[in-house]
JSON list of C-alpha atoms in Angstrom, two decimals:
[
{"chain": "A", "resi": 150, "resn": "MET", "atom": "CA", "xyz": [-93.65, -150.13, -118.37]},
{"chain": "A", "resi": 151, "resn": "PRO", "atom": "CA", "xyz": [-92.87, -147.61, -115.42]},
{"chain": "A", "resi": 152, "resn": "ALA", "atom": "CA", "xyz": [-90.91, -144.51, -116.32]},
{"chain": "A", "resi": 153, "resn": "THR", "atom": "CA", "xyz": [-87.41, -144.48, -115.15]},
{"chain": "A", "resi": 154, "resn": "SER", "atom": "CA", "xyz": [-86.74, -141.58, -112.52]},
{"chain": "A", "resi": 155, "resn": "HIS", "atom": "CA", "xyz": [-83.99, -139.32, -113.90]},
{"chain": "A", "resi": 156, "resn": "THR", "atom": "CA", "xyz": [-82.12, -137.06, -111.39]},
{"chain": "A", "resi": 157, "resn": "GLU", "atom": "CA", "xyz": [-79.65, -134.47, -112.97]},
{"chain": "A", "resi": 158, "resn": "LYS", "atom": "CA", "xyz": [-76.59, -133.82, -111.01]},
{"chain": "A", "resi": 159, "resn": "HIS", "atom": "CA", "xyz": [-75.15, -130.48, -111.63]},
{"chain": "A", "resi": 160, "resn": "PHE", "atom": "CA", "xyz": [-72.48, -128.37, -109.84]},
{"chain": "A", "resi": 161, "resn": "THR", "atom": "CA", "xyz": [-74.49, -125.30, -108.22]},
{"chain": "A", "resi": 162, "resn": "SER", "atom": "CA", "xyz": [-72.07, -123.99, -105.75]},
{"chain": "A", "resi": 163, "resn": "GLY", "atom": "CA", "xyz": [-69.57, -122.43, -107.71]},
{"chain": "A", "resi": 164, "resn": "ASP", "atom": "CA", "xyz": [-69.27, -119.03, -105.99]},
{"chain": "A", "resi": 165, "resn": "LEU", "atom": "CA", "xyz": [-69.00, -120.83, -102.52]},
{"chain": "A", "resi": 166, "resn": "VAL", "atom": "CA", "xyz": [-66.11, -123.09, -103.73]},
{"chain": "A", "resi": 167, "resn": "ARG", "atom": "CA", "xyz": [-64.51, -120.30, -105.67]},
{"chain": "A", "resi": 168, "resn": "ASP", "atom": "CA", "xyz": [-64.30, -118.17, -102.51]},
{"chain": "A", "resi": 169, "resn": "ILE", "atom": "CA", "xyz": [-63.12, -121.05, -100.43]},
{"chain": "A", "resi": 170, "resn": "VAL", "atom": "CA", "xyz": [-60.40, -121.78, -103.14]},
{"chain": "A", "resi": 171, "resn": "ILE", "atom": "CA", "xyz": [-59.35, -118.16, -103.24]},
{"chain": "A", "resi": 172, "resn": "GLY", "atom": "CA", "xyz": [-58.89, -117.97, -99.52]},
{"chain": "A", "resi": 173, "resn": "MET", "atom": "CA", "xyz": [-57.66, -121.36, -98.66]},
{"chain": "A", "resi": 174, "resn": "SER", "atom": "CA", "xyz": [-55.05, -121.49, -101.39]},
{"chain": "A", "resi": 175, "resn": "ASP", "atom": "CA", "xyz": [-53.51, -118.09, -100.63]},
{"chain": "A", "resi": 176, "resn": "GLY", "atom": "CA", "xyz": [-53.78, -118.81, -96.81]},
{"chain": "A", "resi": 177, "resn": "LEU", "atom": "CA", "xyz": [-51.73, -122.06, -97.30]},
{"chain": "A", "resi": 178, "resn": "THR", "atom": "CA", "xyz": [-49.24, -120.62, -99.66]},
{"chain": "A", "resi": 179, "resn": "VAL", "atom": "CA", "xyz": [-48.55, -116.99, -98.49]},
{"chain": "A", "resi": 180, "resn": "PRO", "atom": "CA", "xyz": [-47.86, -117.69, -94.89]},
{"chain": "A", "resi": 181, "resn": "PHE", "atom": "CA", "xyz": [-46.02, -120.82, -95.78]},
{"chain": "A", "resi": 182, "resn": "ALA", "atom": "CA", "xyz": [-43.68, -118.88, -97.90]},
{"chain": "A", "resi": 183, "resn": "LEU", "atom": "CA", "xyz": [-43.38, -116.20, -95.31]},
{"chain": "A", "resi": 184, "resn": "ALA", "atom": "CA", "xyz": [-42.46, -118.79, -92.43]},
{"chain": "A", "resi": 185, "resn": "ALA", "atom": "CA", "xyz": [-39.94, -120.53, -94.86]},
{"chain": "A", "resi": 186, "resn": "GLY", "atom": "CA", "xyz": [-38.38, -117.30, -95.82]},
{"chain": "A", "resi": 187, "resn": "LEU", "atom": "CA", "xyz": [-37.94, -116.20, -92.06]},
{"chain": "A", "resi": 188, "resn": "SER", "atom": "CA", "xyz": [-36.75, -119.53, -91.33]},
{"chain": "A", "resi": 189, "resn": "GLY", "atom": "CA", "xyz": [-33.70, -118.88, -93.34]},
{"chain": "A", "resi": 190, "resn": "ALA", "atom": "CA", "xyz": [-33.05, -115.51, -91.72]},
{"chain": "A", "resi": 191, "resn": "VAL", "atom": "CA", "xyz": [-34.03, -115.68, -88.10]},
{"chain": "A", "resi": 192, "resn": "SER", "atom": "CA", "xyz": [-33.18, -117.97, -85.05]},
{"chain": "A", "resi": 193, "resn": "SER", "atom": "CA", "xyz": [-36.38, -117.81, -83.13]},
{"chain": "A", "resi": 194, "resn": "SER", "atom": "CA", "xyz": [-39.55, -119.80, -83.72]},
{"chain": "A", "resi": 195, "resn": "LYS", "atom": "CA", "xyz": [-41.64, -117.30, -81.63]},
{"chain": "A", "resi": 196, "resn": "LEU", "atom": "CA", "xyz": [-40.64, -114.54, -84.27]},
{"chain": "A", "resi": 197, "resn": "VAL", "atom": "CA", "xyz": [-41.75, -116.68, -87.07]},
{"chain": "A", "resi": 198, "resn": "VAL", "atom": "CA", "xyz": [-45.05, -117.39, -85.29]},
{"chain": "A", "resi": 199, "resn": "THR", "atom": "CA", "xyz": [-45.55, -113.86, -84.49]},
{"chain": "A", "resi": 200, "resn": "ALA", "atom": "CA", "xyz": [-44.79, -112.66, -87.99]},
{"chain": "A", "resi": 201, "resn": "GLY", "atom": "CA", "xyz": [-47.06, -115.41, -89.43]},
{"chain": "A", "resi": 202, "resn": "LEU", "atom": "CA", "xyz": [-50.08, -114.56, -87.31]},
{"chain": "A", "resi": 203, "resn": "ALA", "atom": "CA", "xyz": [-49.56, -110.94, -88.09]},
{"chain": "A", "resi": 204, "resn": "GLU", "atom": "CA", "xyz": [-49.55, -111.78, -91.84]},
{"chain": "A", "resi": 205, "resn": "ILE", "atom": "CA", "xyz": [-52.68, -114.05, -91.44]},
{"chain": "A", "resi": 206, "resn": "ALA", "atom": "CA", "xyz": [-54.62, -111.29, -89.78]},
{"chain": "A", "resi": 207, "resn": "ALA", "atom": "CA", "xyz": [-53.72, -108.78, -92.12]},
{"chain": "A", "resi": 208, "resn": "GLY", "atom": "CA", "xyz": [-53.95, -111.06, -95.09]},
{"chain": "A", "resi": 209, "resn": "SER", "atom": "CA", "xyz": [-57.54, -112.28, -94.10]},
{"chain": "A", "resi": 210, "resn": "ILE", "atom": "CA", "xyz": [-58.85, -108.67, -93.83]},
{"chain": "A", "resi": 211, "resn": "ALA", "atom": "CA", "xyz": [-57.21, -107.76, -97.17]},
{"chain": "A", "resi": 212, "resn": "MET", "atom": "CA", "xyz": [-58.74, -110.76, -98.92]},
{"chain": "A", "resi": 213, "resn": "GLY", "atom": "CA", "xyz": [-62.04, -110.49, -97.33]},
{"chain": "A", "resi": 214, "resn": "LEU", "atom": "CA", "xyz": [-62.17, -106.82, -98.32]},
{"chain": "A", "resi": 215, "resn": "GLY", "atom": "CA", "xyz": [-60.95, -107.82, -101.74]},
{"chain": "A", "resi": 216, "resn": "GLY", "atom": "CA", "xyz": [-63.78, -110.36, -102.00]},
{"chain": "A", "resi": 217, "resn": "TYR", "atom": "CA", "xyz": [-66.48, -108.01, -100.76]},
{"chain": "A", "resi": 218, "resn": "LEU", "atom": "CA", "xyz": [-65.41, -105.22, -103.16]},
{"chain": "A", "resi": 219, "resn": "ALA", "atom": "CA", "xyz": [-65.27, -107.72, -106.09]},
{"chain": "A", "resi": 220, "resn": "ALA", "atom": "CA", "xyz": [-68.80, -109.01, -105.22]},
{"chain": "A", "resi": 221, "resn": "ARG", "atom": "CA", "xyz": [-70.16, -105.50, -104.91]},
{"chain": "A", "resi": 222, "resn": "GLY", "atom": "CA", "xyz": [-68.60, -104.65, -108.19]},
{"chain": "A", "resi": 223, "resn": "ASP", "atom": "CA", "xyz": [-70.50, -107.54, -109.96]},
{"chain": "A", "resi": 224, "resn": "ALA", "atom": "CA", "xyz": [-73.84, -106.30, -108.43]},
{"chain": "A", "resi": 225, "resn": "ASP", "atom": "CA", "xyz": [-73.21, -102.73, -109.39]},
{"chain": "A", "resi": 226, "resn": "HIS", "atom": "CA", "xyz": [-72.22, -103.85, -112.93]},
{"chain": "A", "resi": 227, "resn": "TYR", "atom": "CA", "xyz": [-75.38, -105.98, -113.29]},
{"chain": "A", "resi": 228, "resn": "ALA", "atom": "CA", "xyz": [-77.44, -103.09, -111.92]},
{"chain": "A", "resi": 229, "resn": "ALA", "atom": "CA", "xyz": [-76.17, -100.61, -114.37]},
{"chain": "A", "resi": 230, "resn": "GLU", "atom": "CA", "xyz": [-76.38, -102.96, -117.51]},
{"chain": "A", "resi": 231, "resn": "ARG", "atom": "CA", "xyz": [-80.10, -103.88, -116.42]},
{"chain": "A", "resi": 232, "resn": "LYS", "atom": "CA", "xyz": [-80.90, -100.23, -116.28]},
{"chain": "A", "resi": 233, "resn": "ARG", "atom": "CA", "xyz": [-79.41, -99.63, -119.75]},
{"chain": "A", "resi": 234, "resn": "GLU", "atom": "CA", "xyz": [-81.34, -102.29, -121.21]},
{"chain": "A", "resi": 235, "resn": "GLU", "atom": "CA", "xyz": [-84.65, -101.26, -119.52]},
{"chain": "A", "resi": 236, "resn": "GLU", "atom": "CA", "xyz": [-84.11, -97.99, -121.28]},
{"chain": "A", "resi": 237, "resn": "GLU", "atom": "CA", "xyz": [-83.22, -99.44, -124.55]},
{"chain": "A", "resi": 238, "resn": "ILE", "atom": "CA", "xyz": [-86.35, -101.54, -124.90]},
{"chain": "A", "resi": 239, "resn": "VAL", "atom": "CA", "xyz": [-88.33, -98.32, -124.59]},
{"chain": "A", "resi": 240, "resn": "GLU", "atom": "CA", "xyz": [-86.37, -95.94, -126.63]},
{"chain": "A", "resi": 241, "resn": "LEU", "atom": "CA", "xyz": [-84.99, -98.61, -129.18]},
{"chain": "A", "resi": 242, "resn": "PRO", "atom": "CA", "xyz": [-87.44, -101.29, -129.16]},
{"chain": "A", "resi": 243, "resn": "GLU", "atom": "CA", "xyz": [-87.10, -102.43, -132.84]},
{"chain": "A", "resi": 244, "resn": "VAL", "atom": "CA", "xyz": [-83.28, -102.72, -132.32]},
{"chain": "A", "resi": 245, "resn": "GLU", "atom": "CA", "xyz": [-83.77, -104.83, -129.30]},
{"chain": "A", "resi": 246, "resn": "LYS", "atom": "CA", "xyz": [-86.18, -107.03, -131.08]},
{"chain": "A", "resi": 247, "resn": "ALA", "atom": "CA", "xyz": [-83.75, -107.55, -134.09]},
{"chain": "A", "resi": 248, "resn": "GLU", "atom": "CA", "xyz": [-81.05, -108.51, -131.29]},
{"chain": "A", "resi": 249, "resn": "VAL", "atom": "CA", "xyz": [-83.70, -111.18, -129.71]},
{"chain": "A", "resi": 250, "resn": "ALA", "atom": "CA", "xyz": [-84.47, -112.47, -133.22]},
{"chain": "A", "resi": 251, "resn": "MET", "atom": "CA", "xyz": [-80.62, -112.92, -134.05]},
{"chain": "A", "resi": 252, "resn": "ILE", "atom": "CA", "xyz": [-80.18, -114.87, -130.74]},
{"chain": "A", "resi": 253, "resn": "PHE", "atom": "CA", "xyz": [-82.98, -117.18, -131.65]},
{"chain": "A", "resi": 254, "resn": "ARG", "atom": "CA", "xyz": [-81.64, -117.55, -135.18]},
{"chain": "A", "resi": 255, "resn": "GLY", "atom": "CA", "xyz": [-78.37, -118.60, -133.65]},
{"chain": "A", "resi": 256, "resn": "TYR", "atom": "CA", "xyz": [-80.13, -121.63, -132.09]},
{"chain": "A", "resi": 257, "resn": "GLY", "atom": "CA", "xyz": [-81.53, -122.74, -135.60]},
{"chain": "A", "resi": 258, "resn": "LEU", "atom": "CA", "xyz": [-84.96, -121.14, -135.55]},
{"chain": "A", "resi": 259, "resn": "SER", "atom": "CA", "xyz": [-86.30, -119.70, -138.82]},
{"chain": "A", "resi": 260, "resn": "VAL", "atom": "CA", "xyz": [-87.14, -116.02, -139.43]},
{"chain": "A", "resi": 261, "resn": "GLU", "atom": "CA", "xyz": [-90.81, -116.70, -138.93]},
{"chain": "A", "resi": 262, "resn": "GLU", "atom": "CA", "xyz": [-90.28, -118.69, -135.61]},
{"chain": "A", "resi": 263, "resn": "ALA", "atom": "CA", "xyz": [-87.96, -116.14, -134.23]},
{"chain": "A", "resi": 264, "resn": "GLY", "atom": "CA", "xyz": [-90.09, -113.39, -135.15]},
{"chain": "A", "resi": 265, "resn": "ARG", "atom": "CA", "xyz": [-93.28, -114.85, -133.26]},
{"chain": "A", "resi": 266, "resn": "ILE", "atom": "CA", "xyz": [-91.30, -115.40, -130.26]},
{"chain": "A", "resi": 267, "resn": "THR", "atom": "CA", "xyz": [-89.67, -112.33, -130.23]},
{"chain": "A", "resi": 268, "resn": "GLU", "atom": "CA", "xyz": [-93.02, -110.43, -130.52]},
{"chain": "A", "resi": 269, "resn": "SER", "atom": "CA", "xyz": [-94.51, -112.68, -127.74]},
{"chain": "A", "resi": 270, "resn": "LEU", "atom": "CA", "xyz": [-91.50, -111.84, -125.53]},
{"chain": "A", "resi": 271, "resn": "ALA", "atom": "CA", "xyz": [-91.71, -108.02, -126.33]},
{"chain": "A", "resi": 272, "resn": "THR", "atom": "CA", "xyz": [-95.24, -107.94, -124.68]},
{"chain": "A", "resi": 273, "resn": "ARG", "atom": "CA", "xyz": [-93.36, -108.84, -121.23]},
{"chain": "A", "resi": 274, "resn": "PRO", "atom": "CA", "xyz": [-91.05, -106.07, -120.45]},
{"chain": "A", "resi": 275, "resn": "THR", "atom": "CA", "xyz": [-89.47, -107.67, -117.40]},
{"chain": "A", "resi": 276, "resn": "LYS", "atom": "CA", "xyz": [-88.86, -111.01, -119.03]},
{"chain": "A", "resi": 277, "resn": "TRP", "atom": "CA", "xyz": [-87.57, -109.27, -122.10]},
{"chain": "A", "resi": 278, "resn": "VAL", "atom": "CA", "xyz": [-84.91, -107.46, -120.09]},
{"chain": "A", "resi": 279, "resn": "ASP", "atom": "CA", "xyz": [-84.17, -110.74, -118.16]},
{"chain": "A", "resi": 280, "resn": "PHE", "atom": "CA", "xyz": [-83.70, -112.34, -121.61]},
{"chain": "A", "resi": 281, "resn": "MET", "atom": "CA", "xyz": [-81.28, -109.78, -122.76]},
{"chain": "A", "resi": 282, "resn": "MET", "atom": "CA", "xyz": [-79.28, -109.70, -119.69]},
{"chain": "A", "resi": 283, "resn": "ARG", "atom": "CA", "xyz": [-78.74, -113.44, -119.91]},
{"chain": "A", "resi": 284, "resn": "PHE", "atom": "CA", "xyz": [-78.53, -114.17, -123.45]},
{"chain": "A", "resi": 285, "resn": "GLU", "atom": "CA", "xyz": [-77.10, -110.99, -125.04]},
{"chain": "A", "resi": 286, "resn": "LEU", "atom": "CA", "xyz": [-74.73, -109.94, -122.06]},
{"chain": "A", "resi": 287, "resn": "GLY", "atom": "CA", "xyz": [-74.28, -113.28, -120.45]},
{"chain": "A", "resi": 288, "resn": "LEU", "atom": "CA", "xyz": [-74.95, -111.70, -116.99]},
{"chain": "A", "resi": 289, "resn": "GLU", "atom": "CA", "xyz": [-76.75, -113.45, -114.03]},
{"chain": "A", "resi": 290, "resn": "GLU", "atom": "CA", "xyz": [-78.17, -111.48, -111.11]},
{"chain": "A", "resi": 291, "resn": "PRO", "atom": "CA", "xyz": [-75.92, -111.66, -108.13]},
{"chain": "A", "resi": 292, "resn": "GLN", "atom": "CA", "xyz": [-77.48, -112.70, -104.84]},
{"chain": "A", "resi": 293, "resn": "ALA", "atom": "CA", "xyz": [-78.22, -109.70, -102.42]},
{"chain": "A", "resi": 294, "resn": "SER", "atom": "CA", "xyz": [-76.15, -111.31, -99.75]},
{"chain": "A", "resi": 295, "resn": "ARG", "atom": "CA", "xyz": [-73.28, -112.24, -102.12]},
{"chain": "A", "resi": 296, "resn": "ALA", "atom": "CA", "xyz": [-70.96, -109.52, -100.99]},
{"chain": "A", "resi": 297, "resn": "PRO", "atom": "CA", "xyz": [-70.61, -110.07, -97.17]},
{"chain": "A", "resi": 298, "resn": "ARG", "atom": "CA", "xyz": [-70.97, -113.86, -97.52]},
{"chain": "A", "resi": 299, "resn": "SER", "atom": "CA", "xyz": [-67.98, -113.72, -100.05]},
{"chain": "A", "resi": 300, "resn": "ALA", "atom": "CA", "xyz": [-65.81, -111.48, -97.60]},
{"chain": "A", "resi": 301, "resn": "ALA", "atom": "CA", "xyz": [-66.56, -113.87, -94.73]},
{"chain": "A", "resi": 302, "resn": "THR", "atom": "CA", "xyz": [-65.95, -116.99, -96.63]},
{"chain": "A", "resi": 303, "resn": "ILE", "atom": "CA", "xyz": [-62.54, -115.87, -98.24]},
{"chain": "A", "resi": 304, "resn": "ALA", "atom": "CA", "xyz": [-61.31, -114.39, -94.88]},
{"chain": "A", "resi": 305, "resn": "VAL", "atom": "CA", "xyz": [-62.22, -117.54, -92.73]},
{"chain": "A", "resi": 306, "resn": "SER", "atom": "CA", "xyz": [-60.79, -119.88, -95.44]},
{"chain": "A", "resi": 307, "resn": "TYR", "atom": "CA", "xyz": [-57.57, -117.65, -95.36]},
{"chain": "A", "resi": 308, "resn": "MET", "atom": "CA", "xyz": [-57.18, -117.80, -91.63]},
{"chain": "A", "resi": 309, "resn": "ILE", "atom": "CA", "xyz": [-57.64, -121.62, -91.55]},
{"chain": "A", "resi": 310, "resn": "GLY", "atom": "CA", "xyz": [-55.27, -122.22, -94.45]},
{"chain": "A", "resi": 311, "resn": "GLY", "atom": "CA", "xyz": [-52.82, -119.84, -92.95]},
{"chain": "A", "resi": 312, "resn": "LEU", "atom": "CA", "xyz": [-52.41, -121.54, -89.54]},
{"chain": "A", "resi": 313, "resn": "VAL", "atom": "CA", "xyz": [-51.48, -124.90, -91.05]},
{"chain": "A", "resi": 314, "resn": "PRO", "atom": "CA", "xyz": [-47.79, -124.01, -91.85]},
{"chain": "A", "resi": 315, "resn": "LEU", "atom": "CA", "xyz": [-47.60, -122.22, -88.50]},
{"chain": "A", "resi": 316, "resn": "PHE", "atom": "CA", "xyz": [-48.28, -125.06, -86.12]},
{"chain": "A", "resi": 317, "resn": "PRO", "atom": "CA", "xyz": [-45.01, -126.77, -86.26]},
{"chain": "A", "resi": 318, "resn": "TYR", "atom": "CA", "xyz": [-43.19, -123.71, -85.22]},
{"chain": "A", "resi": 319, "resn": "VAL", "atom": "CA", "xyz": [-45.42, -123.47, -82.01]},
{"chain": "A", "resi": 320, "resn": "PHE", "atom": "CA", "xyz": [-44.21, -126.77, -80.82]},
{"chain": "A", "resi": 321, "resn": "LEU", "atom": "CA", "xyz": [-40.61, -126.83, -82.12]},
{"chain": "A", "resi": 322, "resn": "ALA", "atom": "CA", "xyz": [-37.83, -124.83, -80.67]},
{"chain": "A", "resi": 323, "resn": "THR", "atom": "CA", "xyz": [-35.82, -123.85, -83.71]},
{"chain": "A", "resi": 324, "resn": "PRO", "atom": "CA", "xyz": [-37.00, -122.35, -87.04]},
{"chain": "A", "resi": 325, "resn": "ALA", "atom": "CA", "xyz": [-35.11, -125.09, -88.93]},
{"chain": "A", "resi": 326, "resn": "GLU", "atom": "CA", "xyz": [-36.99, -127.79, -87.15]},
{"chain": "A", "resi": 327, "resn": "GLY", "atom": "CA", "xyz": [-40.24, -126.09, -87.57]},
{"chain": "A", "resi": 328, "resn": "LEU", "atom": "CA", "xyz": [-39.56, -125.70, -91.17]},
{"chain": "A", "resi": 329, "resn": "ARG", "atom": "CA", "xyz": [-39.05, -129.24, -91.74]},
{"chain": "A", "resi": 330, "resn": "LEU", "atom": "CA", "xyz": [-42.14, -130.13, -90.33]},
{"chain": "A", "resi": 331, "resn": "SER", "atom": "CA", "xyz": [-44.03, -127.26, -91.75]},
{"chain": "A", "resi": 332, "resn": "ILE", "atom": "CA", "xyz": [-42.95, -128.39, -95.24]},
{"chain": "A", "resi": 333, "resn": "ILE", "atom": "CA", "xyz": [-44.43, -131.79, -94.72]},
{"chain": "A", "resi": 334, "resn": "VAL", "atom": "CA", "xyz": [-47.35, -130.65, -93.02]},
{"chain": "A", "resi": 335, "resn": "THR", "atom": "CA", "xyz": [-48.22, -127.91, -95.58]},
{"chain": "A", "resi": 336, "resn": "LEU", "atom": "CA", "xyz": [-47.53, -130.12, -98.63]},
{"chain": "A", "resi": 337, "resn": "ILE", "atom": "CA", "xyz": [-49.89, -132.61, -97.29]},
{"chain": "A", "resi": 338, "resn": "ALA", "atom": "CA", "xyz": [-52.57, -129.93, -96.75]},
{"chain": "A", "resi": 339, "resn": "LEU", "atom": "CA", "xyz": [-52.01, -128.52, -100.15]},
{"chain": "A", "resi": 340, "resn": "SER", "atom": "CA", "xyz": [-52.27, -131.87, -101.94]},
{"chain": "A", "resi": 341, "resn": "VAL", "atom": "CA", "xyz": [-55.48, -132.72, -99.96]},
{"chain": "A", "resi": 342, "resn": "PHE", "atom": "CA", "xyz": [-56.92, -129.30, -100.62]},
{"chain": "A", "resi": 343, "resn": "GLY", "atom": "CA", "xyz": [-56.12, -129.57, -104.34]},
{"chain": "A", "resi": 344, "resn": "TYR", "atom": "CA", "xyz": [-57.75, -132.91, -104.64]},
{"chain": "A", "resi": 345, "resn": "LEU", "atom": "CA", "xyz": [-60.86, -131.96, -102.69]},
{"chain": "A", "resi": 346, "resn": "LYS", "atom": "CA", "xyz": [-60.89, -128.58, -105.05]},
{"chain": "A", "resi": 347, "resn": "GLY", "atom": "CA", "xyz": [-60.77, -130.79, -108.21]},
{"chain": "A", "resi": 348, "resn": "ARG", "atom": "CA", "xyz": [-63.42, -133.11, -106.90]},
{"chain": "A", "resi": 349, "resn": "ALA", "atom": "CA", "xyz": [-65.69, -129.97, -106.21]},
{"chain": "A", "resi": 350, "resn": "SER", "atom": "CA", "xyz": [-65.12, -128.21, -109.47]},
{"chain": "A", "resi": 351, "resn": "GLY", "atom": "CA", "xyz": [-65.20, -131.28, -111.75]},
{"chain": "A", "resi": 352, "resn": "ALA", "atom": "CA", "xyz": [-61.55, -130.99, -112.63]},
{"chain": "A", "resi": 353, "resn": "PRO", "atom": "CA", "xyz": [-59.31, -134.06, -112.50]},
{"chain": "A", "resi": 354, "resn": "PRO", "atom": "CA", "xyz": [-58.59, -134.35, -108.76]},
{"chain": "A", "resi": 355, "resn": "LEU", "atom": "CA", "xyz": [-55.10, -135.96, -109.03]},
{"chain": "A", "resi": 356, "resn": "ARG", "atom": "CA", "xyz": [-53.95, -133.17, -111.62]},
{"chain": "A", "resi": 357, "resn": "SER", "atom": "CA", "xyz": [-55.57, -130.52, -109.29]},
{"chain": "A", "resi": 358, "resn": "ALA", "atom": "CA", "xyz": [-53.72, -131.78, -106.23]},
{"chain": "A", "resi": 359, "resn": "PHE", "atom": "CA", "xyz": [-50.31, -131.84, -108.17]},
{"chain": "A", "resi": 360, "resn": "GLN", "atom": "CA", "xyz": [-50.68, -128.29, -109.50]},
{"chain": "A", "resi": 361, "resn": "THR", "atom": "CA", "xyz": [-51.81, -126.86, -106.12]},
{"chain": "A", "resi": 362, "resn": "THR", "atom": "CA", "xyz": [-48.85, -128.63, -104.29]},
{"chain": "A", "resi": 363, "resn": "LEU", "atom": "CA", "xyz": [-46.38, -127.59, -106.85]},
{"chain": "A", "resi": 364, "resn": "ILE", "atom": "CA", "xyz": [-47.38, -123.78, -106.82]},
{"chain": "A", "resi": 365, "resn": "GLY", "atom": "CA", "xyz": [-47.36, -123.70, -103.00]},
{"chain": "A", "resi": 366, "resn": "GLY", "atom": "CA", "xyz": [-44.00, -125.66, -102.78]},
{"chain": "A", "resi": 367, "resn": "LEU", "atom": "CA", "xyz": [-42.43, -123.19, -105.37]},
{"chain": "A", "resi": 368, "resn": "ALA", "atom": "CA", "xyz": [-43.51, -120.23, -103.59]},
{"chain": "A", "resi": 369, "resn": "ALA", "atom": "CA", "xyz": [-42.16, -121.40, -100.33]},
{"chain": "A", "resi": 370, "resn": "ALA", "atom": "CA", "xyz": [-38.84, -122.41, -101.87]},
{"chain": "A", "resi": 371, "resn": "ALA", "atom": "CA", "xyz": [-38.30, -118.95, -103.74]},
{"chain": "A", "resi": 372, "resn": "ALA", "atom": "CA", "xyz": [-39.05, -117.19, -100.39]},
{"chain": "A", "resi": 373, "resn": "PHE", "atom": "CA", "xyz": [-36.64, -119.39, -98.46]},
{"chain": "A", "resi": 374, "resn": "ALA", "atom": "CA", "xyz": [-33.90, -118.98, -101.14]},
{"chain": "A", "resi": 375, "resn": "LEU", "atom": "CA", "xyz": [-34.21, -115.10, -101.21]},
{"chain": "A", "resi": 376, "resn": "ALA", "atom": "CA", "xyz": [-34.20, -114.81, -97.24]},
{"chain": "A", "resi": 377, "resn": "LYS", "atom": "CA", "xyz": [-30.89, -117.07, -97.41]},
{"chain": "A", "resi": 378, "resn": "ALA", "atom": "CA", "xyz": [-29.37, -115.04, -100.08]},
{"chain": "A", "resi": 379, "resn": "ILE", "atom": "CA", "xyz": [-30.09, -111.71, -98.28]},
{"chain": "A", "resi": 380, "resn": "SER", "atom": "CA", "xyz": [-28.96, -112.95, -94.82]}
]
């Protein structure tokens, strides 16, 4: 009887999707809230568009820089912890062996089994450190290109998301008209984005769509109410 081919399907693009989610969700929400707030305080659609574009430019730079620094921080933290582990297997080998054996014991191996595997692993210093980084500290080595790629992904996602709520103001004469259409367009975009985010991350898509739309709508409503109260 022929063996049945089995292909495992796992989600392997977590970092990319996370960066898109960070950029797109803020891009849809922050300029939307700003435009809604200005709509309650000014009478010119051009002013709303100008302020919105300025916010998108500043926001995309700030978000991209934040993504870069976060990714660099992860890489620096990994490098520092790896250096510490490399020193410890030389200076405190027995302590490190005990930690390895304890990890294997946690998986149900006997003292003898854990000891044999530990001694074998200890003859391979690089793999020993790799093991400790992953199973003791729970750290994965960041990709070398992670920081600039993260910055670019977040910044571009923010710009794309931020342009959505501003488009109605470009074509409509008054902020009130622009706001009505912007609400419809942006809430649709938020729901679609939330649904796709749920599909990509494995979360229930409808729940993700509802949560994303709710958060964006509440942010815009709060900004609009505040601007109205001040004016």
